[in-house]
Short mmCIF file of C-alpha atoms in Angstrom, two decimals:
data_model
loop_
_atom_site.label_atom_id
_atom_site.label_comp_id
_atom_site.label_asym_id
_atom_site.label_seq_id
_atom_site.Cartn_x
_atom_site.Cartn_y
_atom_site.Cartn_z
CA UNK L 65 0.00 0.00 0.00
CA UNK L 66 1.56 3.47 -0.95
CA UNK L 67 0.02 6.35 0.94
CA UNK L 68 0.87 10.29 -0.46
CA UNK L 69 1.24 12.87 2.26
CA UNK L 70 2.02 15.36 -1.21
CA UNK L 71 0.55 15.55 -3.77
CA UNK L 72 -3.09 14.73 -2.73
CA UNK L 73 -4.68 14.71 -6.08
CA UNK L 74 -3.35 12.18 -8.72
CA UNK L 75 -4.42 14.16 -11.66
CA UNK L 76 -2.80 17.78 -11.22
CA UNK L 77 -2.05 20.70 -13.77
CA UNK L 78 0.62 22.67 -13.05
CA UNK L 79 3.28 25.34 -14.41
CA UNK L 80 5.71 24.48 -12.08
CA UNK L 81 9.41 22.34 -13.57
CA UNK L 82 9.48 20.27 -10.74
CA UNK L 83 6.97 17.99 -8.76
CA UNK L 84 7.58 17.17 -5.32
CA UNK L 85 6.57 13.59 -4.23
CA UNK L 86 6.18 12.80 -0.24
CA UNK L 87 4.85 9.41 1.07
CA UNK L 88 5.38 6.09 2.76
CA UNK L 89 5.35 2.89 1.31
CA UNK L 90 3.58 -0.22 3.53
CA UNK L 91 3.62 -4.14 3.60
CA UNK L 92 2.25 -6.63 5.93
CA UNK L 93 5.43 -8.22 5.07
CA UNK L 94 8.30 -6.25 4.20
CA UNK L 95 8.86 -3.14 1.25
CA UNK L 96 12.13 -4.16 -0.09
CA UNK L 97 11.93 -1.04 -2.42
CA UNK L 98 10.38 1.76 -3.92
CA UNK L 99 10.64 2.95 -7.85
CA UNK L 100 9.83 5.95 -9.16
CA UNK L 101 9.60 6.16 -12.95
CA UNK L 102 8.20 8.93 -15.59
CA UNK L 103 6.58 7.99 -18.91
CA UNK L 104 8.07 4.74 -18.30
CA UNK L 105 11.59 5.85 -17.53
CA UNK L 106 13.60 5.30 -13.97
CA UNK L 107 14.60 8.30 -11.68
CA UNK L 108 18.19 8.14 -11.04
CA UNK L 109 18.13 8.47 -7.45
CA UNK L 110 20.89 11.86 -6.62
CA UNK L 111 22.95 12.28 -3.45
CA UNK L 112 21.05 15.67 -3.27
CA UNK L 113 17.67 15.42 -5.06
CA UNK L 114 16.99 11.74 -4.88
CA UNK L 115 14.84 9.28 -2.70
CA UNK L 116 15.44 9.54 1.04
CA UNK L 117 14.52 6.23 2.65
CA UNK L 118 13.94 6.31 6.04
CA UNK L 119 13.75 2.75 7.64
CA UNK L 120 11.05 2.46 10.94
CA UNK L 121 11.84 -0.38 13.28
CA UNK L 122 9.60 -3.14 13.28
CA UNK L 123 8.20 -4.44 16.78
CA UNK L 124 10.13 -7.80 16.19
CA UNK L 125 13.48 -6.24 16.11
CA UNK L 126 14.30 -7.60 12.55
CA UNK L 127 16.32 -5.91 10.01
CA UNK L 128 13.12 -5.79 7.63
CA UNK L 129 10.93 -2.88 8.19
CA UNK L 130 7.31 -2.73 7.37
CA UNK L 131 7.36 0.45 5.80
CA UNK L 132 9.25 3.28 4.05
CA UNK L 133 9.29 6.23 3.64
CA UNK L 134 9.75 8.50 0.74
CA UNK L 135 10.97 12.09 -0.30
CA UNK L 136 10.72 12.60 -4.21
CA UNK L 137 11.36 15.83 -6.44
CA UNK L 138 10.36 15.10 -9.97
CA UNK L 139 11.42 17.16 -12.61
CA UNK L 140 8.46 18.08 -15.45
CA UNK L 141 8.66 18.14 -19.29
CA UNK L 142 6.15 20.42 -20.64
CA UNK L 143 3.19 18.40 -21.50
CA UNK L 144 1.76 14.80 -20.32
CA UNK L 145 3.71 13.19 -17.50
CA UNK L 146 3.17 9.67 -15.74
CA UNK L 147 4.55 9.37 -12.82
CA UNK L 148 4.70 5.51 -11.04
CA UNK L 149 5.21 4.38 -7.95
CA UNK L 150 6.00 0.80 -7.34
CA UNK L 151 6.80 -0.51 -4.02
CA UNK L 152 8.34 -4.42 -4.40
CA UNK L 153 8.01 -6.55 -1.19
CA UNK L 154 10.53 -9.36 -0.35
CA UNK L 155 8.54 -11.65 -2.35
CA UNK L 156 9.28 -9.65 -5.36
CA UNK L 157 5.67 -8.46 -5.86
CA UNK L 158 5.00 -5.09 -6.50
CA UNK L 159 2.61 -2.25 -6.13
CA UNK L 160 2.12 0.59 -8.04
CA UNK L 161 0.33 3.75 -7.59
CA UNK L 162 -0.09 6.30 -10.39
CA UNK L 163 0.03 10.31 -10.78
CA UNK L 164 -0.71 11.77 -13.65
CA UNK L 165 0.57 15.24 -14.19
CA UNK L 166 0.46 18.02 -17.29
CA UNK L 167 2.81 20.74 -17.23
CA UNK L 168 1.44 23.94 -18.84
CA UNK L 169 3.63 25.80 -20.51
CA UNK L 170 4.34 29.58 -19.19
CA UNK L 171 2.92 32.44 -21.06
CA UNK L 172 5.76 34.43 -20.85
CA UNK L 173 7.25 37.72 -22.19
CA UNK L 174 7.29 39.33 -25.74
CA UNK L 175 11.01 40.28 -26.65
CA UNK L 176 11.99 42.56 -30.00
CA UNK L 177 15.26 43.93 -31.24
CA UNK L 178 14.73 45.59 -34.51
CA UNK L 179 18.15 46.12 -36.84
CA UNK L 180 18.03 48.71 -39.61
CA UNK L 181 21.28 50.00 -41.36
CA UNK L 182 20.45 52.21 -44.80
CA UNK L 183 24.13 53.94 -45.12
CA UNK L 184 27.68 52.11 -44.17
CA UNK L 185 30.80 53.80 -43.07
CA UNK L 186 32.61 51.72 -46.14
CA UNK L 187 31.16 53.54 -49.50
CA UNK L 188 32.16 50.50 -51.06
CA UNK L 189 29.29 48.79 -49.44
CA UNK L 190 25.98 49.71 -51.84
CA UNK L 191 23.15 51.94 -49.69
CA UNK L 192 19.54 50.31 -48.64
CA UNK L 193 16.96 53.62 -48.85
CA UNK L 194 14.49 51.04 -47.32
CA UNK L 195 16.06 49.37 -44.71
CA UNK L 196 16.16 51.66 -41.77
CA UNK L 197 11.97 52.62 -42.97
CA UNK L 198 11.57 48.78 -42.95
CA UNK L 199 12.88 48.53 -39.25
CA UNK L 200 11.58 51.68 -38.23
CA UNK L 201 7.50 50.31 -39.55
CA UNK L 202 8.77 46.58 -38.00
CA UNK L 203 9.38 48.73 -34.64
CA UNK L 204 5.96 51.18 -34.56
CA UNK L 205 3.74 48.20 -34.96
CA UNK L 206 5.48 46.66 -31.82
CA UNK L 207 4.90 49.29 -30.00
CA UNK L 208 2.07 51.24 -31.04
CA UNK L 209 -0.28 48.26 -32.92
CA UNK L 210 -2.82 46.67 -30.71
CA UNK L 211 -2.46 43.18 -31.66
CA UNK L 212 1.54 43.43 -30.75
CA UNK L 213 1.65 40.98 -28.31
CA UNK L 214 4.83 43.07 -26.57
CA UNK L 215 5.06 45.87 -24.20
CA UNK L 216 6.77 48.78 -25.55
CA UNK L 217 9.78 48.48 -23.01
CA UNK L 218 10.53 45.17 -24.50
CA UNK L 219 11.13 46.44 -28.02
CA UNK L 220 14.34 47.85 -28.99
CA UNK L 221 15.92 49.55 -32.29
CA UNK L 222 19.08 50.07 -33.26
CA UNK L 223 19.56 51.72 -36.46
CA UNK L 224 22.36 53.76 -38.58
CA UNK L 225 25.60 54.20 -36.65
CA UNK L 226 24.47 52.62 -33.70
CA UNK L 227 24.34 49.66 -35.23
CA UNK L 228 27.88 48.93 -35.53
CA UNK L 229 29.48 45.73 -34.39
CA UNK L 230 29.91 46.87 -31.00
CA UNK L 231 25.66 48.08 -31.03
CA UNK L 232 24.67 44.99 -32.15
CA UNK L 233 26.79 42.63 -30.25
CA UNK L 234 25.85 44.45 -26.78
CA UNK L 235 21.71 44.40 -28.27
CA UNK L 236 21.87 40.75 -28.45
CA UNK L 237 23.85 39.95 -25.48
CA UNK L 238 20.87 42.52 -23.28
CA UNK L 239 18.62 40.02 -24.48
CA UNK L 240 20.48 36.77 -23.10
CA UNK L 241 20.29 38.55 -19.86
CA UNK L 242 16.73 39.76 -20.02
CA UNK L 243 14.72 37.00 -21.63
CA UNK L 244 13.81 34.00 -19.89
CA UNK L 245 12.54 30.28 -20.79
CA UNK L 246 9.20 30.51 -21.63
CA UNK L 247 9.36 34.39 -23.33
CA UNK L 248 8.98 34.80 -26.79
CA UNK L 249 12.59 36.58 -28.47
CA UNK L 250 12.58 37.95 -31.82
CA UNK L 251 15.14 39.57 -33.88
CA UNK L 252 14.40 41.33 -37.23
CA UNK L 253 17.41 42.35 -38.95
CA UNK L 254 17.43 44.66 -42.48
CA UNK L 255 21.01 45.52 -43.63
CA UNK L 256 23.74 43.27 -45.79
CA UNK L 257 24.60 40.18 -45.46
CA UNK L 258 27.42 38.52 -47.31
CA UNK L 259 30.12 35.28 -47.75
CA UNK L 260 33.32 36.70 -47.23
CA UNK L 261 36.97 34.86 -46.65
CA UNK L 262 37.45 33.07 -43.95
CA UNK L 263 41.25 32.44 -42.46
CA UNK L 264 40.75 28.73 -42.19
CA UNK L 265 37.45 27.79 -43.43
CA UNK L 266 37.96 29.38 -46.39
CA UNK L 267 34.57 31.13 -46.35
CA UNK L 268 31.63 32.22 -44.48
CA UNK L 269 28.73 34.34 -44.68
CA UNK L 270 28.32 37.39 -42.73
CA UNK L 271 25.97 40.01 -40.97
CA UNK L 272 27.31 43.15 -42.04
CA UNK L 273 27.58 46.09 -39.36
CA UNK L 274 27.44 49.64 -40.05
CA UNK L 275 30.99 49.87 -39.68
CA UNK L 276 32.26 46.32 -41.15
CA UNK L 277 34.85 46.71 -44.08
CA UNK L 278 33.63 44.81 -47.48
CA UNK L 279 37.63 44.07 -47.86
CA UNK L 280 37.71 42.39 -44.22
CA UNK L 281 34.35 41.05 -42.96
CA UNK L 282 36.41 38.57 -41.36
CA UNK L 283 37.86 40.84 -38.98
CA UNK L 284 34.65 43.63 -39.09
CA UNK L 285 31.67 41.81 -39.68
CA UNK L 286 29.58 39.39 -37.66
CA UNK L 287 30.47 35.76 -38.76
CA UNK L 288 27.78 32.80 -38.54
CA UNK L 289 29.84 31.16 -35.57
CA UNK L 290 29.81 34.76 -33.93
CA UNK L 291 25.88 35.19 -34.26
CA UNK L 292 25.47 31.72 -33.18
CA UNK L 293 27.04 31.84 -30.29
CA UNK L 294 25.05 35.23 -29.59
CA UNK L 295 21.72 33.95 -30.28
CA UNK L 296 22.34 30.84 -28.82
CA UNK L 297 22.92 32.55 -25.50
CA UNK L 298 19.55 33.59 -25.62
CA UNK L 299 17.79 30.55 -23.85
CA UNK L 300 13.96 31.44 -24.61
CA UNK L 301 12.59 28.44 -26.49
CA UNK L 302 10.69 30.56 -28.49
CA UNK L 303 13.10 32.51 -30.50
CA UNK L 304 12.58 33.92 -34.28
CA UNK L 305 15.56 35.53 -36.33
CA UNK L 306 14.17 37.40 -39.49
CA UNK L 307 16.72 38.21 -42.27
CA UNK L 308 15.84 40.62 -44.47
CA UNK L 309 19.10 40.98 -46.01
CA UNK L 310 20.91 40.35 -49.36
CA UNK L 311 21.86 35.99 -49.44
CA UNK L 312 19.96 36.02 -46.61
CA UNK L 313 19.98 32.14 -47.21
CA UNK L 314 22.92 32.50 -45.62
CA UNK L 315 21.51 31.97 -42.14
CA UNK L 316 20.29 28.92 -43.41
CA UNK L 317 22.78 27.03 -41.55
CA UNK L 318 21.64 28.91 -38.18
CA UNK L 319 18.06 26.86 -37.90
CA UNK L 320 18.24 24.44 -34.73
CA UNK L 321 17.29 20.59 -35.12
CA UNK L 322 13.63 19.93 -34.64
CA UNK L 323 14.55 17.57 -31.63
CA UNK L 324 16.31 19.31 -28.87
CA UNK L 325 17.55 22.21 -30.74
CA UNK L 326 20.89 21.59 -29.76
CA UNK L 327 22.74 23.01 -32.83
CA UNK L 328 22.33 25.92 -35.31
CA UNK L 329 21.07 29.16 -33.58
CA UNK L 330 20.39 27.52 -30.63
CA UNK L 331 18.03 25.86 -27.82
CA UNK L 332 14.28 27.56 -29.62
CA UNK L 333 15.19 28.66 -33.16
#
């Protein structure tokens, strides 16, 4: 018999990453062990997290006890989780009892940085009339439309010089400190983009900054490797990067796998 002092409901919603699981398992024989396991998967019991058993001495003296009891903290993945108890007596027969458990996913915050360069410090680098009006419409409808979804102190533009290298670098890395798991992050950038020589891959393309040389993006422009390791620092889930940029097919390479977004732009892109 397994007995919960927390949870007391076996079917719970919750927003909550973690589930703690309090009880005591009994036997009129003797509880050998208890299992927990999610969606069919074993917890790894951890020196700090993990199951603390706490024997009670039985009336008889003997080393078995009649009961234990338990201390659990489950973490959640977003969506459907079964959790199951099993307590096995000494005969090897076992008991389970079963809490089902759906994690709701947190609303969040609405995150914007808007990137607009028209004019670049190299006049060998062609001018785009419409790129700083693009970001600049991109950036009123954020803050001024009613069906923006983001609060106007969440929405930032950078545009003509202060987009540089430096600008944009320091924009991005504001967001890795501000946004959090469950907020929404998107970046719209209108400017060039470019391949350009690369000292040991040979190539790669490029954001282009305000002040980036066309003769040396490599040591003035933004390099895929560079952006992804500034997006990727960015560890919303939700996260959209919009190019509007010449070879913009260039950030092709950024997009994360479908499972576990562990490459590309990042966890989200």
């Amino acid at each position: 018999l397994i007995v919960l002092a927390q949870p007391q409901k076996s079917v719970i919603e919750t927003t909550d990453d973690t589930i703690k699981i309090v009880g005591t398992a009994g036997d009129d024989r003797s509880v050998e062990k208890v299992e927990f396991l999610v969606n069919g998967k074993s917890v790894k019991t951890l020196a700090t997290r993990g199951i603390s058993i706490v024997e009670r001495p039985s009336k008889s003296g003997t080393e078995k006890t009649p009961s234990y009891s338990f201390e659990q903290i489950i973490a959640l993945e977003i969506g459907e989780n079964e959790i199951r108890i099993v307590a096995t007596d000494d005969e090897g027969l076992s008991r389970p009892l079963v809490i089902k458990v759906t994690r709701q996913p947190e609303k969040g915050d609405v995150y914007v940085l808007v990137i607009g360069i028209s004019e670049y410090e190299d006049t060998n680098l062609p001018k785009l009339p419409y790129a700083e009006v693009d970001a600049q419409s991109i950036y009123d409808f954020y803050t001024q439309n009613q069906k923006s979804l983001a609060q106007p102190e969440n929405v930032t533009i950078i545009i003509g010089e202060k987009a540089d290298s430096r600008g944009i670098r320091r924009a991005l890395s504001a967001l890795s400190k501000k946004a959090k798991e469950f907020d929404t992050v998107i970046c719209y950038y209108a400017g060039h983009g470019d391949t350009g020589k690369h000292p040991t891959q040979g190539t790669q393309y490029y954001m282009i900054p305000q002040d980036a040389a066309k003769d040396d993006l490599f040591g003035t422009a933004i390099g895929v490797s560079d952006l992804q390791n500034l997006w990727g620092a960015v560890t919303s889930k939700r996260k959209v990067f919009i190019a509007d940029c010449c070879n913009s097919g260039g950030f092709t390479e950024l997009r994360g796998e479908k499972e576990g977004f562990e490459q590309g732009l990042g966890s989200g892109s």
